[in-house]
Coordinates of C-alpha atoms in Angstrom, one line a residue:
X1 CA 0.0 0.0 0.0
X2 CA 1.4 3.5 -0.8
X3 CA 2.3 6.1 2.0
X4 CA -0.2 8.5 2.2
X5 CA 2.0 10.8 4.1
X6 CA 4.1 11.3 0.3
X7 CA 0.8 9.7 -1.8
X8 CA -0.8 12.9 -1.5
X9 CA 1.9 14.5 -2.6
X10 CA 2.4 12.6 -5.0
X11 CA -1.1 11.9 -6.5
X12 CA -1.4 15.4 -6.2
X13 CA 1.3 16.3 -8.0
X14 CA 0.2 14.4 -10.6
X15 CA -2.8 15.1 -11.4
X16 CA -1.8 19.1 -11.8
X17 CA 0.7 17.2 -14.5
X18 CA -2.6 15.7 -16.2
X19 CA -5.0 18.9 -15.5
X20 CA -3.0 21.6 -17.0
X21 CA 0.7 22.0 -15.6
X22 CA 1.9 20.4 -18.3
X23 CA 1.0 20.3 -22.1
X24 CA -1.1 16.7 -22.1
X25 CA -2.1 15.1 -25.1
X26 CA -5.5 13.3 -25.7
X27 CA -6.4 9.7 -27.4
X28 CA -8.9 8.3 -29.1
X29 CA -9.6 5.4 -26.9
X30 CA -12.5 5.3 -24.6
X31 CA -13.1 4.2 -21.2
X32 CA -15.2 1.6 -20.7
X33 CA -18.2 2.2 -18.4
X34 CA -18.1 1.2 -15.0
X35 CA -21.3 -0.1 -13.3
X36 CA -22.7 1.4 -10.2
X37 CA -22.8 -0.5 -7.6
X38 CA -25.0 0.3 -3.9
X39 CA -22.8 2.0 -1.4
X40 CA -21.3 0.0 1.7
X41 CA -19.9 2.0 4.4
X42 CA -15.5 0.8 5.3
X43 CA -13.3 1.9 8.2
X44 CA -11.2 4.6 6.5
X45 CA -8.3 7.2 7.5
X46 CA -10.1 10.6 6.3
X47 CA -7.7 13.5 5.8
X48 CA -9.1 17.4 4.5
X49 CA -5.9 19.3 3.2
X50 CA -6.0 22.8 1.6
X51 CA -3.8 23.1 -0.5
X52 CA -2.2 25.5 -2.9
X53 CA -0.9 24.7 -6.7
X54 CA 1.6 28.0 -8.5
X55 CA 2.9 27.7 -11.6
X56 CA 4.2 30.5 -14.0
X57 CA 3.3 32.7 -10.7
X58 CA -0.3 32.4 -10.8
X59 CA -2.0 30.4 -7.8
X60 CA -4.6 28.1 -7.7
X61 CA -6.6 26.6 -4.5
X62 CA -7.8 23.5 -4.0
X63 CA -9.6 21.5 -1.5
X64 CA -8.4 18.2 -1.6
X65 CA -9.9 15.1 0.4
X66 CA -7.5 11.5 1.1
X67 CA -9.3 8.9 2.1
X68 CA -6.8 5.7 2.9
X69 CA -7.7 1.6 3.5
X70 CA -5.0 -0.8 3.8
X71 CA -5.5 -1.8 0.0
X72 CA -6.8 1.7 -2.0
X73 CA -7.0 5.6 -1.5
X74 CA -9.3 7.7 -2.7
X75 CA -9.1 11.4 -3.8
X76 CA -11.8 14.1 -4.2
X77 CA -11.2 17.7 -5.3
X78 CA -12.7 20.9 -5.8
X79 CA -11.9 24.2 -7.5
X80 CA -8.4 22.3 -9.5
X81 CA -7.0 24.1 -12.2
X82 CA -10.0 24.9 -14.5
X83 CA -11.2 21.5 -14.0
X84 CA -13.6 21.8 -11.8
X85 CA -13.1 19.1 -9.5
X86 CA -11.4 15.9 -9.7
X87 CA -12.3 12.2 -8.4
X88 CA -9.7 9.8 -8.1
X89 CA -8.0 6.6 -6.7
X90 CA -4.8 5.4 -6.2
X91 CA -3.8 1.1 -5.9
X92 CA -1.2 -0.7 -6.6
X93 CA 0.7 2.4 -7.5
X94 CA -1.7 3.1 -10.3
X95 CA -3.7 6.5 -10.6
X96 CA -7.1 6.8 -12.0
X97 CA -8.3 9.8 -12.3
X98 CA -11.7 11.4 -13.7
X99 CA -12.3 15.3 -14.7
X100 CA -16.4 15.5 -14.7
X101 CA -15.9 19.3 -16.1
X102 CA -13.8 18.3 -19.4
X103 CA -15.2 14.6 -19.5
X104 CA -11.2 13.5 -19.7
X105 CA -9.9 10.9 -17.8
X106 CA -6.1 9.3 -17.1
X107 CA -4.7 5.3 -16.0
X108 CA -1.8 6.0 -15.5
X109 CA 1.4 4.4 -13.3
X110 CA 2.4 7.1 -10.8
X111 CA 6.2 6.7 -11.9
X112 CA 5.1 7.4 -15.4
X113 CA 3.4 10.9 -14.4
X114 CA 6.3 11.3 -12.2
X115 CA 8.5 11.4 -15.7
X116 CA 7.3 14.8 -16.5
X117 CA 9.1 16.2 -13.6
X118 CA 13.2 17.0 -13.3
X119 CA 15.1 14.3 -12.4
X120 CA 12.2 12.1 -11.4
X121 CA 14.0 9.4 -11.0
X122 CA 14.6 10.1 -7.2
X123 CA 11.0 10.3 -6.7
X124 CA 10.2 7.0 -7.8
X125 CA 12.6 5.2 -5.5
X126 CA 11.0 6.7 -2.4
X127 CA 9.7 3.3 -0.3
X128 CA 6.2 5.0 0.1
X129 CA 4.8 2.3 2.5
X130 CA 7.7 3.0 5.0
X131 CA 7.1 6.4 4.5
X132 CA 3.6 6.3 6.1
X133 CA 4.8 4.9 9.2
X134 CA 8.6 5.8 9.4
X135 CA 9.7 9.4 9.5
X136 CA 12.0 10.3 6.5
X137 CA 15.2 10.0 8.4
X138 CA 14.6 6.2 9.7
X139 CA 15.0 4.9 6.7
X140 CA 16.8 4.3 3.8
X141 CA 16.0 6.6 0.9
X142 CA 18.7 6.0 -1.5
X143 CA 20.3 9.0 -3.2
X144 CA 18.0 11.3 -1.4
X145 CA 19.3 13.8 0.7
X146 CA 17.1 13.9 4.3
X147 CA 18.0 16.9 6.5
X148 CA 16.1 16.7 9.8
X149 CA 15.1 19.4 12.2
X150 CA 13.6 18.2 15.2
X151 CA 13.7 21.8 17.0
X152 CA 9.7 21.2 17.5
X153 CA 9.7 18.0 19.4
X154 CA 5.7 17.8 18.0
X155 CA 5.8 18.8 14.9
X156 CA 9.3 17.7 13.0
X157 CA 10.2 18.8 9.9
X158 CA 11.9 16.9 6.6
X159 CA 13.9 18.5 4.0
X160 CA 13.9 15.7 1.1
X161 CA 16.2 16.4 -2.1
X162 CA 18.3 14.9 -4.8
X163 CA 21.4 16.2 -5.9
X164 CA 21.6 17.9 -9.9
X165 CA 17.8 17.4 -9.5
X166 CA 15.5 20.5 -9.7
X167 CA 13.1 19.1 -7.0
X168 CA 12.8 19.7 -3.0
X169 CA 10.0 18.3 -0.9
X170 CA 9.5 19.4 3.0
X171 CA 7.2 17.3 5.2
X172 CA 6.2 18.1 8.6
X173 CA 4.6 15.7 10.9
X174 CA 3.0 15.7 14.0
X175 CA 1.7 12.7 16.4
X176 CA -1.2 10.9 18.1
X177 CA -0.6 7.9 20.1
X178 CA 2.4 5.7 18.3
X179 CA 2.0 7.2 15.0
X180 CA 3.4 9.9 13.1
X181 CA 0.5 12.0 10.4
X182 CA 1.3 13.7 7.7
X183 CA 0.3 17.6 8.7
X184 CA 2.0 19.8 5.5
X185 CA 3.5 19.5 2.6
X186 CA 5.5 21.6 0.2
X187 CA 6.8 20.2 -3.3
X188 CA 8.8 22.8 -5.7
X189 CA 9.9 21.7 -9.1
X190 CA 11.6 23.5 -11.8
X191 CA 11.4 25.6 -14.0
X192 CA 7.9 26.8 -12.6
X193 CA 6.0 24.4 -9.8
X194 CA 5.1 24.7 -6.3
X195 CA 2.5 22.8 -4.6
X196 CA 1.9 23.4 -0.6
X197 CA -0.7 21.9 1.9
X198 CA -1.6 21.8 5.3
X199 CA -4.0 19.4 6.6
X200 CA -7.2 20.6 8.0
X201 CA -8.7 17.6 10.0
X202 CA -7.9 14.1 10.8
X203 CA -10.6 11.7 11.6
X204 CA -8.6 8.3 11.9
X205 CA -11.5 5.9 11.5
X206 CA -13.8 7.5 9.6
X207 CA -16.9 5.6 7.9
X208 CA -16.9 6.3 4.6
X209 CA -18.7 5.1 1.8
X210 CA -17.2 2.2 -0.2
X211 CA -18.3 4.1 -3.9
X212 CA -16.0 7.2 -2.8
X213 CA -12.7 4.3 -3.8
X214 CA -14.7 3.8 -7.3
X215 CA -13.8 6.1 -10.3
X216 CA -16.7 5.8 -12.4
X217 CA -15.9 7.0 -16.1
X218 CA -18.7 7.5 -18.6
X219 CA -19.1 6.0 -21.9
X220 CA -17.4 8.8 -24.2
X221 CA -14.6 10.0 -21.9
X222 CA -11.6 10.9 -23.6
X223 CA -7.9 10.0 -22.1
X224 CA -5.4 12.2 -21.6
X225 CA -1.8 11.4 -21.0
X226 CA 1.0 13.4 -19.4

């Protein structure tokens, strides 16, 4: 299962790639309809961040909603880059994604979307699953750089980089009981990107309906690639 402490990140990251940060191109092929089913409630992690997309200087908000299970999370967002909103779901590292607004959809491997940015190869490597659990500097990440400053006890902070890369992520943290949560974030990425969050609330078992993890695609929608 991914880390949703960097998934968000991540996921979020990459659908700005698919809704308008970068120059995507559309295909022919068409998704194929995906029933509705009736809605079962599961025992979920439910996380509300407000976050902040800039590129080329100009700022866009968006309100973005994680839900997490130990197999699938689920994304909802509102007000995204001229999109609208966004519905999406991330397992088994893949990303589907849905843009009611546009009727344009993406399948996509997260590494993939992760391409478009500089030097992407040292996000890819991250172990995302330890990341959820583990603070940054408890494990090995490779040729990322981890500086550490645990001046707030509560809330420590993570300076993550790659050297010759155009990329720096920060994560702070905070804690309840034996874990450590995800509380901002704060990706840049050259020439032109910078994403921020901060979480707004927590529930940690949260019932939440079982159709928010389905990405239902209508009959028509056209794919767009990174």
């Amino acid at each position: 299962m991914p880390s949703l402490a960097v998934a968000a990140v991540a996921v979020l990251a990459a659908v700005c790639l698919l809704g308008g940060c970068g120059r995507p191109r559309t295909g022919s092929e068409q998704a194929e309809r995906v029933s509705e089913r009736v809605p079962d409630e599961v025992v979920a992690e439910a996380y509300l961040f407000d976050a902040r997309v800039t590129r080329a200087g100009k700022p866009t908000s968006v309100r973005l909603e994680v839900y997490r299970t130990d197999s699938v999370i689920a994304l909802n967002g509102r007000g995204y880059l001229g999109k609208g909103a966004f519905r999406g779901s991330l397992e088994h590292d893949t990303l589907v994604v849905y843009f009611p607004t546009t009727d344009e959809y993406a399948i996509e491997p997260v590494a993939e979307l992760f391409a478009s940015l500089a030097c992407s190869v040292g996000l890819q490597e991250f172990p995302l699953a330890k990341l959820f659990v583990h603070t940054p500097d408890s494990i090995d990440l490779g040729a990322v750089a981890v500086v550490a400053d645990y001046r707030n006890t509560d809330r420590p902070e993570f300076a993550l980089s790659r050297d010759g890369c155009g990329w720096s992520l920060r994560l702070q943290y905070d804690r309840r009981g034996e874990r450590w949560w995800l509380r901002e974030f704060h990706l840049e990425s050259e020439p032109d990107f910078e994403l921020r969050g901060q979480r707004r609330t927590l529930r940690e078992q949260a019932r939440v309906p079982l159709s928010r993890f389905r990405v239902a695609i209508p009959e028509g929608a056209v794919r767009v690639f990174p």
